[in-house]
JSON list of C-alpha atoms in Angstrom, two decimals:
[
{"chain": "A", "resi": 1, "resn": "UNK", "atom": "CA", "xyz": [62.75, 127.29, 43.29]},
{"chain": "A", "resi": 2, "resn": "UNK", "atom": "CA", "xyz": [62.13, 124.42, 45.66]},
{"chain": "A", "resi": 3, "resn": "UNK", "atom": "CA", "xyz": [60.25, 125.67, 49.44]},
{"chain": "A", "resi": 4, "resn": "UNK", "atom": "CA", "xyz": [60.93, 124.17, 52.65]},
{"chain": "A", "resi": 5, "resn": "UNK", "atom": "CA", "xyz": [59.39, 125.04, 55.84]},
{"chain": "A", "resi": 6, "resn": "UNK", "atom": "CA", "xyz": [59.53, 127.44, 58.13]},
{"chain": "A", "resi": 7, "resn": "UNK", "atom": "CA", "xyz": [59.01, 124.17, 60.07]},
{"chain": "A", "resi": 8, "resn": "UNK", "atom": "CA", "xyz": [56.98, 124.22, 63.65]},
{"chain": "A", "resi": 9, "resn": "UNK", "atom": "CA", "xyz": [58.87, 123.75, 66.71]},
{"chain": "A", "resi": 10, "resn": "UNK", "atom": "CA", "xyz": [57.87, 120.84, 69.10]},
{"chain": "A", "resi": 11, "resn": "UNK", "atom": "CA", "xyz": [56.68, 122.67, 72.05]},
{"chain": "A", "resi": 12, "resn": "UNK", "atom": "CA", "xyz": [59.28, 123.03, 75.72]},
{"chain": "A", "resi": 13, "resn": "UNK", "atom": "CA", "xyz": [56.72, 120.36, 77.21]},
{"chain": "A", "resi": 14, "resn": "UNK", "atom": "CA", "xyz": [56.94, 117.76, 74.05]},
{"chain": "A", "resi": 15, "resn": "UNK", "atom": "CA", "xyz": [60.32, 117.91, 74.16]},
{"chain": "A", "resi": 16, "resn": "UNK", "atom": "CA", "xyz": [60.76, 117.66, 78.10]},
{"chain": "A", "resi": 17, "resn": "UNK", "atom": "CA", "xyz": [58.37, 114.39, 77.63]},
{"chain": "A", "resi": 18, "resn": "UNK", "atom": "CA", "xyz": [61.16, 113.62, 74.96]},
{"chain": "A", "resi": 19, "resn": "UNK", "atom": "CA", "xyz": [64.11, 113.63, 76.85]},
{"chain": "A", "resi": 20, "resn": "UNK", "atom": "CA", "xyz": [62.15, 111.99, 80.22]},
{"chain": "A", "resi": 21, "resn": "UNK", "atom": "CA", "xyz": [61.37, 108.89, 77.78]},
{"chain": "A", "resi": 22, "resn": "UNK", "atom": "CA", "xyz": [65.30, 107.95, 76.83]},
{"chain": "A", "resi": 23, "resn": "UNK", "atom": "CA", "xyz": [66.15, 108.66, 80.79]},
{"chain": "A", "resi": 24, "resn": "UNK", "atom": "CA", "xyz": [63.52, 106.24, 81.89]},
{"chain": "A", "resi": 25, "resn": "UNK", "atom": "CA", "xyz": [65.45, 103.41, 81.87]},
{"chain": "A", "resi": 26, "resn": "UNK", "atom": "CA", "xyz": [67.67, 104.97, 84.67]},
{"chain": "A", "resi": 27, "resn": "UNK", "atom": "CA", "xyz": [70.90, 104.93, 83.23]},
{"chain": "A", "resi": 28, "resn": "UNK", "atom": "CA", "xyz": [74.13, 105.88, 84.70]},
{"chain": "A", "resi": 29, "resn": "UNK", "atom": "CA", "xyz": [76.00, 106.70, 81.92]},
{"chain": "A", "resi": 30, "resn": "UNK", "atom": "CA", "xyz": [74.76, 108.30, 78.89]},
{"chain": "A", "resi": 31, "resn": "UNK", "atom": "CA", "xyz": [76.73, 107.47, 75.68]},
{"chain": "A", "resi": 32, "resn": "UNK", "atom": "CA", "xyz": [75.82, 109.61, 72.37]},
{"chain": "A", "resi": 33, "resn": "UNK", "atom": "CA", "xyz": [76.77, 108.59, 69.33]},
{"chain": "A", "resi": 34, "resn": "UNK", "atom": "CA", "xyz": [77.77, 111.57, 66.95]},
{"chain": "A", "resi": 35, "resn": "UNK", "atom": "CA", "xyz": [77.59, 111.68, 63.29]},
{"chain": "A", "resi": 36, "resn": "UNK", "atom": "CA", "xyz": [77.22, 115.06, 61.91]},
{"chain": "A", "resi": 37, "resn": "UNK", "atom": "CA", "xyz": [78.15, 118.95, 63.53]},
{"chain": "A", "resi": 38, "resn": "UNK", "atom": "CA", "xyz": [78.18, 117.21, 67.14]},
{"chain": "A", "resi": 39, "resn": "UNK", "atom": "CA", "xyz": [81.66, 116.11, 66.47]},
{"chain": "A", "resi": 40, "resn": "UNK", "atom": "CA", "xyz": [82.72, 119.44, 65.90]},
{"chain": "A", "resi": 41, "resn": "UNK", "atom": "CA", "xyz": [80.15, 121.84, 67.15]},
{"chain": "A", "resi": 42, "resn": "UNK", "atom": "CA", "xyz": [79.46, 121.20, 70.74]},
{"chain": "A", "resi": 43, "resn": "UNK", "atom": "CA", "xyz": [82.16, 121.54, 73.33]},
{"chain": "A", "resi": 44, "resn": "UNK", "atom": "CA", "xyz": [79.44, 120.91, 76.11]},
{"chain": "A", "resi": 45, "resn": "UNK", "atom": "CA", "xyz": [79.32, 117.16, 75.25]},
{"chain": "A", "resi": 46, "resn": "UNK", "atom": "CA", "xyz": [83.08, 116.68, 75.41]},
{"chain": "A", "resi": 47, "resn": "UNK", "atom": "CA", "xyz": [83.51, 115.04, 78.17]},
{"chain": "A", "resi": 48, "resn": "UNK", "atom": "CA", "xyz": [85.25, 111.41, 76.63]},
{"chain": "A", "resi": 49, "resn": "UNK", "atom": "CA", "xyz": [85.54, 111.14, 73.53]},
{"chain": "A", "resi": 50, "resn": "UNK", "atom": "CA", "xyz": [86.27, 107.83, 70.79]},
{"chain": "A", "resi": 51, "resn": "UNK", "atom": "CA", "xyz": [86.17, 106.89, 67.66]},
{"chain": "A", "resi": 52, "resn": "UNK", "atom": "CA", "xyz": [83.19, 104.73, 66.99]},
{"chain": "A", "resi": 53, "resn": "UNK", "atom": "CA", "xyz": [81.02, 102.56, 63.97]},
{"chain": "A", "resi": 54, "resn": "UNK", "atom": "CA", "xyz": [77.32, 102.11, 64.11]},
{"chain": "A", "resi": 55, "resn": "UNK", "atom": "CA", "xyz": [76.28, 98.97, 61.46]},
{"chain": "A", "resi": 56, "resn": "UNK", "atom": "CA", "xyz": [73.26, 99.08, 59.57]},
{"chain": "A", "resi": 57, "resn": "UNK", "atom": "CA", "xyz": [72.18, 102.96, 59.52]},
{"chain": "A", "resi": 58, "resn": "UNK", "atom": "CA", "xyz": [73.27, 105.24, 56.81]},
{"chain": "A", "resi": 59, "resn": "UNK", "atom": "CA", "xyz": [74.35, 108.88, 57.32]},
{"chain": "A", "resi": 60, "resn": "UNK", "atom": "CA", "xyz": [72.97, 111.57, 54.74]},
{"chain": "A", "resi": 61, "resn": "UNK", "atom": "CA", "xyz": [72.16, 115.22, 53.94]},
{"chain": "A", "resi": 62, "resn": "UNK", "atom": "CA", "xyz": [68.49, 114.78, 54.13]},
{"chain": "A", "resi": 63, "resn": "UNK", "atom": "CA", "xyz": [67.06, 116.88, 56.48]},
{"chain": "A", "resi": 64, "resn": "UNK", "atom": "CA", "xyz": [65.95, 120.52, 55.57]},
{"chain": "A", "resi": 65, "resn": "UNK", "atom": "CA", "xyz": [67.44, 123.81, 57.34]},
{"chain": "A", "resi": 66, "resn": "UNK", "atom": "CA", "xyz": [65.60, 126.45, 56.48]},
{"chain": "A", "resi": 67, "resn": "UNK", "atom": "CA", "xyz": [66.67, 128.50, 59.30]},
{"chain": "A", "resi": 68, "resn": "UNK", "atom": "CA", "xyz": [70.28, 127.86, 60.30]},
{"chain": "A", "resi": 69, "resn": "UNK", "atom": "CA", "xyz": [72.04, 127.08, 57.27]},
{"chain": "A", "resi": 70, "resn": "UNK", "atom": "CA", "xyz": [69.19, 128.01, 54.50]},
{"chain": "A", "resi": 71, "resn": "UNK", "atom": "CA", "xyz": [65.89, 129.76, 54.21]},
{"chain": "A", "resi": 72, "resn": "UNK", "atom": "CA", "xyz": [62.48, 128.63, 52.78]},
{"chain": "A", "resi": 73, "resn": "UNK", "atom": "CA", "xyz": [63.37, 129.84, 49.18]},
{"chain": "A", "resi": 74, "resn": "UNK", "atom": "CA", "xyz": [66.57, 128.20, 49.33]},
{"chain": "A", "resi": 75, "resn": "UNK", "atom": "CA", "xyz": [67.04, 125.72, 51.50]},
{"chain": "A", "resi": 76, "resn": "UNK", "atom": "CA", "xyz": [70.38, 124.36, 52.82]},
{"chain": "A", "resi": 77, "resn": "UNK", "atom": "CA", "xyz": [70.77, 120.57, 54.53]},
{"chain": "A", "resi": 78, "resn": "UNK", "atom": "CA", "xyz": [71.74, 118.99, 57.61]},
{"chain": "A", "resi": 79, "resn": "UNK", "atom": "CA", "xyz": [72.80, 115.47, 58.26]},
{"chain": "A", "resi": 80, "resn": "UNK", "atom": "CA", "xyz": [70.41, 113.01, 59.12]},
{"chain": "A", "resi": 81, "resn": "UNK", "atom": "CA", "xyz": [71.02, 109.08, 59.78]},
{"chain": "A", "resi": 82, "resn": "UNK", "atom": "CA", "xyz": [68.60, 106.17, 58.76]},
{"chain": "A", "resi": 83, "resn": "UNK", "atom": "CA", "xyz": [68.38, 102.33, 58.51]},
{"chain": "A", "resi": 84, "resn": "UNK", "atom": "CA", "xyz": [70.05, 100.75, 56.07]},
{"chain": "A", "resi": 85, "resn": "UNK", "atom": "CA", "xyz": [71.10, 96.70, 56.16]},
{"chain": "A", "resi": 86, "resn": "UNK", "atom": "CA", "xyz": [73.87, 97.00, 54.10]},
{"chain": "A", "resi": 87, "resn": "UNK", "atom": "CA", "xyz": [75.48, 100.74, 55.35]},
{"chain": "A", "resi": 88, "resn": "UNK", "atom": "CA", "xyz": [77.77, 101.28, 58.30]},
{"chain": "A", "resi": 89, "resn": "UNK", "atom": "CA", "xyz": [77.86, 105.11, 59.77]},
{"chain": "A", "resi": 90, "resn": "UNK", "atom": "CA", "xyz": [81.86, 106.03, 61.59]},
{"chain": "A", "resi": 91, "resn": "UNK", "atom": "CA", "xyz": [81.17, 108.73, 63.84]},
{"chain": "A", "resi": 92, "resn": "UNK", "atom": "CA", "xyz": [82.37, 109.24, 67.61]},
{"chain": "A", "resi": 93, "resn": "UNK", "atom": "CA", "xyz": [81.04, 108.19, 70.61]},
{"chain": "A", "resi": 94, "resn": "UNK", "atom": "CA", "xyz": [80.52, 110.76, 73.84]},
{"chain": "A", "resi": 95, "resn": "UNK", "atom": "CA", "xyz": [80.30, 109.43, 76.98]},
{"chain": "A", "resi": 96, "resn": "UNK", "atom": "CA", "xyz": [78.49, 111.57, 79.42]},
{"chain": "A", "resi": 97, "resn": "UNK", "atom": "CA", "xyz": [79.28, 111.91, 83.35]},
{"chain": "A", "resi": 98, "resn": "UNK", "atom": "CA", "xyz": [76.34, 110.88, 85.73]},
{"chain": "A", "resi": 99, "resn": "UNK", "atom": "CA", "xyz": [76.64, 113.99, 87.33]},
{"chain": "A", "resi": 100, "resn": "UNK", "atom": "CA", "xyz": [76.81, 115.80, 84.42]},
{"chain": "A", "resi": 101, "resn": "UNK", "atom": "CA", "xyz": [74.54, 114.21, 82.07]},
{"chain": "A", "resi": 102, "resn": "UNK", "atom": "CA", "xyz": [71.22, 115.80, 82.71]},
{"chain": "A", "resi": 103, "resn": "UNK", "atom": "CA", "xyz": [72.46, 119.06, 82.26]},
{"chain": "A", "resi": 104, "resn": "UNK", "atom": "CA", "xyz": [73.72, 118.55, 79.03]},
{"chain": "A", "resi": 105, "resn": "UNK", "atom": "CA", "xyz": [71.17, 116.30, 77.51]},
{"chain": "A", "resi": 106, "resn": "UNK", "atom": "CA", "xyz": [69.06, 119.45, 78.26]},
{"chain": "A", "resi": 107, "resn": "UNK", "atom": "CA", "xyz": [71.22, 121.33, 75.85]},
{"chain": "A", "resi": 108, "resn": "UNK", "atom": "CA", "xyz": [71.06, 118.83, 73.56]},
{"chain": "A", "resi": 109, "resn": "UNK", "atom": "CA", "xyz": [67.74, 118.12, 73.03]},
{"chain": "A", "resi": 110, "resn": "UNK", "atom": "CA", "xyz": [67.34, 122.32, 72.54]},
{"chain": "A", "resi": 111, "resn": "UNK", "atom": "CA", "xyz": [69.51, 121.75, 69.90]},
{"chain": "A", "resi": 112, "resn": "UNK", "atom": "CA", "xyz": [68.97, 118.60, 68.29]},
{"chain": "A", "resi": 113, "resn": "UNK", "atom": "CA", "xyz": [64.90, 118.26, 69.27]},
{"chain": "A", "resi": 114, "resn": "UNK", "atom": "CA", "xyz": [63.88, 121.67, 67.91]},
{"chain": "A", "resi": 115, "resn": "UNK", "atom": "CA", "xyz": [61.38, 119.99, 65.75]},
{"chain": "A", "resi": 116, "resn": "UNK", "atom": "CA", "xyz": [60.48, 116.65, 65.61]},
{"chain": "A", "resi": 117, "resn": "UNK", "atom": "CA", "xyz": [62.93, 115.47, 62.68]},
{"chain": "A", "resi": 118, "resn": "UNK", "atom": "CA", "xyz": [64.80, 113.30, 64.51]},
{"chain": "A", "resi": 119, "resn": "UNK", "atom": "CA", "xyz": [63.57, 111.01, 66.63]},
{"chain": "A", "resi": 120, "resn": "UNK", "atom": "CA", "xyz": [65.86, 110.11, 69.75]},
{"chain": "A", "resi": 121, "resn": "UNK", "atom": "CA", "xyz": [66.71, 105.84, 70.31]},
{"chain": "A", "resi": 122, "resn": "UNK", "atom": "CA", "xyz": [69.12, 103.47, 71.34]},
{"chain": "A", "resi": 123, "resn": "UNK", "atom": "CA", "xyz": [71.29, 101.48, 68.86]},
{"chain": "A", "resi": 124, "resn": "UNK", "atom": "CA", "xyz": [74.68, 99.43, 69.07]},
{"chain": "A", "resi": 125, "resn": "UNK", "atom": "CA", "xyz": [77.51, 100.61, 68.23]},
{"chain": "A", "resi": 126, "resn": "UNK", "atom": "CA", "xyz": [81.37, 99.07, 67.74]},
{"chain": "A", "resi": 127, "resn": "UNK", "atom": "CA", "xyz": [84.12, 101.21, 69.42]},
{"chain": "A", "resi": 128, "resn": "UNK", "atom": "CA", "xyz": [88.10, 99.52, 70.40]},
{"chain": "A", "resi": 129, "resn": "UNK", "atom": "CA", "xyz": [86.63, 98.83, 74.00]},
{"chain": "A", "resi": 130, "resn": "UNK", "atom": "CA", "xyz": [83.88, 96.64, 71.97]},
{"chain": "A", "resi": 131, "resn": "UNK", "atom": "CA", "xyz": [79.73, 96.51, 71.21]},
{"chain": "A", "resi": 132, "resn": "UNK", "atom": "CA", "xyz": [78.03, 99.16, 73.50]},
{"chain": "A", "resi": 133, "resn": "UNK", "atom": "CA", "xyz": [74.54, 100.58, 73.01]},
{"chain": "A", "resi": 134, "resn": "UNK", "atom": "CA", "xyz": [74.59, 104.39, 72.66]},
{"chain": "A", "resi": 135, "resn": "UNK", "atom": "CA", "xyz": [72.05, 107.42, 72.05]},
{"chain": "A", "resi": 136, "resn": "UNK", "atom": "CA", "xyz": [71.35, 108.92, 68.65]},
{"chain": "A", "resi": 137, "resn": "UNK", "atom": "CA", "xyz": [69.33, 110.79, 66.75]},
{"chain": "A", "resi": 138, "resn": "UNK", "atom": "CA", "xyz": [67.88, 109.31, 63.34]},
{"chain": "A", "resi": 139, "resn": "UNK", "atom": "CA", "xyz": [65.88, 110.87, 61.01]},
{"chain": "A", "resi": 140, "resn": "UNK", "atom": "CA", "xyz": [61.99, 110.64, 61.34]},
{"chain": "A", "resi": 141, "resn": "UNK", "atom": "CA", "xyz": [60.99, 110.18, 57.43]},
{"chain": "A", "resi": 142, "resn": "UNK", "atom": "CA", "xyz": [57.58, 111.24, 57.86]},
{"chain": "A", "resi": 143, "resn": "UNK", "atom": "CA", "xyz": [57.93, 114.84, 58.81]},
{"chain": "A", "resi": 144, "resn": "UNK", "atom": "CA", "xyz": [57.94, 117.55, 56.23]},
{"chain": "A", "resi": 145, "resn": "UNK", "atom": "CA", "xyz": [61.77, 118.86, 57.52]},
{"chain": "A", "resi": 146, "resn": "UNK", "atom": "CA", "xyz": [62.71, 115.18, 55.65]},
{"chain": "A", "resi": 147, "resn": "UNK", "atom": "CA", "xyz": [64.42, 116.36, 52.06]},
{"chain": "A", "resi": 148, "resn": "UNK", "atom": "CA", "xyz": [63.50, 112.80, 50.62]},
{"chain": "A", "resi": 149, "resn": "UNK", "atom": "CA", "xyz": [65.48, 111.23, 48.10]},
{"chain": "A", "resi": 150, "resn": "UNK", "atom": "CA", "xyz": [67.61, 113.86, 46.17]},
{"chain": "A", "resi": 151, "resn": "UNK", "atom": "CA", "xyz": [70.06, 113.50, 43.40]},
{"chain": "A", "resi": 152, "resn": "UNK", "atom": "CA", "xyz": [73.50, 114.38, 43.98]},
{"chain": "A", "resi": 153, "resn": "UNK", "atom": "CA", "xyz": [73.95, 116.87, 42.10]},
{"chain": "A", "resi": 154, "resn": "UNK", "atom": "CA", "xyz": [70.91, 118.70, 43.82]},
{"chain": "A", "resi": 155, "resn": "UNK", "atom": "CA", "xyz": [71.61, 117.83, 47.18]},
{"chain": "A", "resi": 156, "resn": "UNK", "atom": "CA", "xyz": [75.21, 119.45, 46.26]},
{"chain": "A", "resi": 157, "resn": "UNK", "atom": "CA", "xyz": [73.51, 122.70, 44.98]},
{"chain": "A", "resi": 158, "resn": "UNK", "atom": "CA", "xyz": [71.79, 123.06, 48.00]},
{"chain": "A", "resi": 159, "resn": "UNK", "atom": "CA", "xyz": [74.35, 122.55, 50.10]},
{"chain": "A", "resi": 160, "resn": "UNK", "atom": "CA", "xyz": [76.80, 125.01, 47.97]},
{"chain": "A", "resi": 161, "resn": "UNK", "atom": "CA", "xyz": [74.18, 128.15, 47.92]},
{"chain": "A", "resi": 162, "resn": "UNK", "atom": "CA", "xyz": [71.84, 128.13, 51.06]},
{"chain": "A", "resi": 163, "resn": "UNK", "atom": "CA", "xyz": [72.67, 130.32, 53.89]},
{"chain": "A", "resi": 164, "resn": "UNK", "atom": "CA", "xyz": [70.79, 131.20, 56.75]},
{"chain": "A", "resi": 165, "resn": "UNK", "atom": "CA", "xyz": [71.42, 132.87, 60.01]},
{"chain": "A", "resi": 166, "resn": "UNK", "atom": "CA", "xyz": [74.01, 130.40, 61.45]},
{"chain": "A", "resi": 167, "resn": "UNK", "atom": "CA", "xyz": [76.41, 130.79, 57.76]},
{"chain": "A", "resi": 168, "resn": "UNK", "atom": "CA", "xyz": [76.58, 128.83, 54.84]},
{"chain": "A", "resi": 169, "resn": "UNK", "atom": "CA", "xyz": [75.59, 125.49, 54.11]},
{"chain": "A", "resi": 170, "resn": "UNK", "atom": "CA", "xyz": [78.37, 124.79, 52.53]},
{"chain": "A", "resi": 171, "resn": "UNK", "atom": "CA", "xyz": [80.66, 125.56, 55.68]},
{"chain": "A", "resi": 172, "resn": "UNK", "atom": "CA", "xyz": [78.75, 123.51, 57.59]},
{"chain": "A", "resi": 173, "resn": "UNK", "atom": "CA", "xyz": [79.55, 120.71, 55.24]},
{"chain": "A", "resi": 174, "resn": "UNK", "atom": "CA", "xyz": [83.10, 121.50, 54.57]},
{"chain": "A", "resi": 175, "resn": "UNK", "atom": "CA", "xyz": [83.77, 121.30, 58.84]},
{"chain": "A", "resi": 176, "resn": "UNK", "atom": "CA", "xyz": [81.58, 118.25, 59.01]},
{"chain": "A", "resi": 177, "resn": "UNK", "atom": "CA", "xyz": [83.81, 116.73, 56.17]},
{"chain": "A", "resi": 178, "resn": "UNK", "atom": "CA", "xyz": [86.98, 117.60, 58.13]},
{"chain": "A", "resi": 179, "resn": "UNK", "atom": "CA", "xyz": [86.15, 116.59, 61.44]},
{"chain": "A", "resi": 180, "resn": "UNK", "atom": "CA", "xyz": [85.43, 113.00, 60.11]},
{"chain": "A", "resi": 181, "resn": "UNK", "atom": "CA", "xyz": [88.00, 112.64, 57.58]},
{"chain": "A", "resi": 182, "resn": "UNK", "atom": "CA", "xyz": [89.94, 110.25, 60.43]},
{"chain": "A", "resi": 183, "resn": "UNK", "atom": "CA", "xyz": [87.80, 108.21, 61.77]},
{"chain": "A", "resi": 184, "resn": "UNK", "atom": "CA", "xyz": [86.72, 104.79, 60.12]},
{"chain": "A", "resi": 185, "resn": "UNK", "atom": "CA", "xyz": [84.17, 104.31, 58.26]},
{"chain": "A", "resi": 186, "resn": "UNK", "atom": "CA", "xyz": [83.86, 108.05, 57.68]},
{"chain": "A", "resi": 187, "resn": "UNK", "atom": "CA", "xyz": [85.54, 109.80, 54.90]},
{"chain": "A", "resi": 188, "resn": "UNK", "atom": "CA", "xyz": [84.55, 108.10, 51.80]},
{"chain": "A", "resi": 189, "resn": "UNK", "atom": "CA", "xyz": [80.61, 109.38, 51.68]},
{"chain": "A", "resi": 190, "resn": "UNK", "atom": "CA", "xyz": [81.74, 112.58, 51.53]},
{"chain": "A", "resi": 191, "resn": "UNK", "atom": "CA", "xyz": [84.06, 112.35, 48.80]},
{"chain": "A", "resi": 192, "resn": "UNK", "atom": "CA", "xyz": [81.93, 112.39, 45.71]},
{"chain": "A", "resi": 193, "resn": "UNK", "atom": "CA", "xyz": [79.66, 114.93, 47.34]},
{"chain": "A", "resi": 194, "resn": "UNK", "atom": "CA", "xyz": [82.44, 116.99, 47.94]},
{"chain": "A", "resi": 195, "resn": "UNK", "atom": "CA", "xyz": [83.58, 117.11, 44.42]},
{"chain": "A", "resi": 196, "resn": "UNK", "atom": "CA", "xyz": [80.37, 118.35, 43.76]},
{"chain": "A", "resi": 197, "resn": "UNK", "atom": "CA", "xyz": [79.48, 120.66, 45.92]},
{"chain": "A", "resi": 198, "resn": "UNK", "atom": "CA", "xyz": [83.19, 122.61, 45.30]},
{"chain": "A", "resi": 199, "resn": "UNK", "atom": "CA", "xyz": [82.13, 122.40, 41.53]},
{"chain": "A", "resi": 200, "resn": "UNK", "atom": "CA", "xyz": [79.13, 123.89, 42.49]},
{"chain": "A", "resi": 201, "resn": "UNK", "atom": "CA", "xyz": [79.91, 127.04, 44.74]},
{"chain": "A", "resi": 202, "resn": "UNK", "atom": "CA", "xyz": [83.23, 127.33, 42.03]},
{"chain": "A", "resi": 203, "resn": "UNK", "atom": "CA", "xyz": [80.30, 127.57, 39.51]},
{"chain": "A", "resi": 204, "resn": "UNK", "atom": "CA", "xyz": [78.34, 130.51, 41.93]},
{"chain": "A", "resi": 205, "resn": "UNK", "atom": "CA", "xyz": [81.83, 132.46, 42.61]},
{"chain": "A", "resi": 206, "resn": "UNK", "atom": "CA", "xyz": [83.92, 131.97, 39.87]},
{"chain": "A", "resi": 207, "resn": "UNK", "atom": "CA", "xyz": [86.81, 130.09, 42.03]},
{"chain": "A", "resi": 208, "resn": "UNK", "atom": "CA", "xyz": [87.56, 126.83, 43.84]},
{"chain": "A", "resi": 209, "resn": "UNK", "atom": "CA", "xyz": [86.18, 127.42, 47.45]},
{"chain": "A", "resi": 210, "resn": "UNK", "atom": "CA", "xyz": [89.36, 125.55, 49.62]},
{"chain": "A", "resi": 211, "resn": "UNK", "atom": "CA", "xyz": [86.93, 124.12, 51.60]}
]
C-alpha cells in the first residue's frame, strides 16, 4: 500500500512572507484564477465571478491529501495545475474588491498555502472581456505532497477509496466534476477519469455511485 505524508506545514511566518511577495506589486484588484474545489468550495472569494481559459498549463489530480480527503496509508488526491505547451486549463476567474482583497487572500493562502505544494504566480488568462493576468496556484513538482506521474487507473483508485477528515475523495471529485462541466475548456479531462473512478468505487460497494 502506497504512503504519503503526513506532510509539514509551511510555518504562519513563511506563508505571511508568501502572500506579502504576490501583493508587492501593489495591485488594486486581485483576480484568481480557479481550477479545482475553489469554484465550488469557497463562498468567501465570490465576489465576481466568469468563466475563464488559461493556455499552456494543464490541470491534474497530482497532488497528495493525506489529511483532508485521504490518510498516509491511503491516500486520496487534489487538483494541481502545471505547464504544459500544448494544454489549455477552463476554470473561472474571481475578481477580488480592493477593499476586500486582503482579507480574503488571508483565507486563502490558510487554505491553499498549508504546505508548500503549490507555489503562488501570475499567468494570463482569456475571459469574454479579453487577455488579463490573474493569480493561481500551480503545483511545485519538487515537494514530496507531488503524486508524480500516475496511471489512470491508479490515480482513479485513489481517488474512489481515500477518505480523510474532510469526506471522500471521491466526492471531492464528483463536485469538482460538476461545477466545471459548463465552462469551456473544462469537462472533457474529467470524462475518462470519471468512468473510472465510478468503475472503481462500483467495484468497492457493489453499485454505481451516481456521482
Amino acid at each position: 500500500m502506497r504512503r504519503a505524508g503526513p506532510f509539514t506545514p509551511l510555518t504562519a511566518l513563511a506563508r505571511r512572507q508568501s502572500l506579502e511577495a504576490v501583493l508587492a506589486g501593489g495591485r488594486d484588484d486581485i483576480p484568481v484564477f480557479a481550477y479545482g474545489s475553489l469554484v465550488w468550495d469557497a463562498e468567501y472569494l465570490k465576489f465576481d465571478c466568469a468563466p475563464a481559459l488559461l493556455p499552456g498549463y494543464r490541470r491534474a489530480f497530482c497532488v497528495w491529501t493525506a489529511h483532508a480527503r485521504g490518510t498516509p496509508a491511503m491516500p486520496g488526491l487534489g487538483l494541481g495545475l502545471y505547464p504544459d505547451a500544448a494544454a489549455q486549463c477552463g476554470g473561472m476567474v474571481i475578481r477580488l474588491t480592493a477593499s476586500a482583497h486582503r482579507g480574503v487572500l488571508e483565507k486563502l493562502w490558510e487554505r491553499e498555502m498549508w504546505t508548500g505544494v503549490y507555489d503562488p504566480g501570475w499567468v494570463t488568462i482569456e475571459t469574454n472581456e479579453g487577455a488579463t493576468t490573474a493569480l493561481t496556484f500551480i503545483v511545485n513538482q519538487k515537494h514530496p505532497q507531488f503524486s508524480g506521474d500516475l496511471t489512470p487507473v491508479e490515480t482513479a483508485r485513489h481517488i474512489a477509496v481515500a477518505e480523510g477528515v474532510f469526506g471522500t475523495c471521491r466526492e471531492y471529485f464528483y463536485r469538482t466534476e460538476r461545477a466545471l462541466r459548463d465552462l469551456p475548456g473544462a469537462a472533457d479531462e474529467f470524462e475518462q477519469l470519471g468512468s473510472l473512478v465510478r468503475r472503481e468505487a462500483a467495484r468497492m460497494s457493489g453499485s454505481v455511485p451516481s456521482g
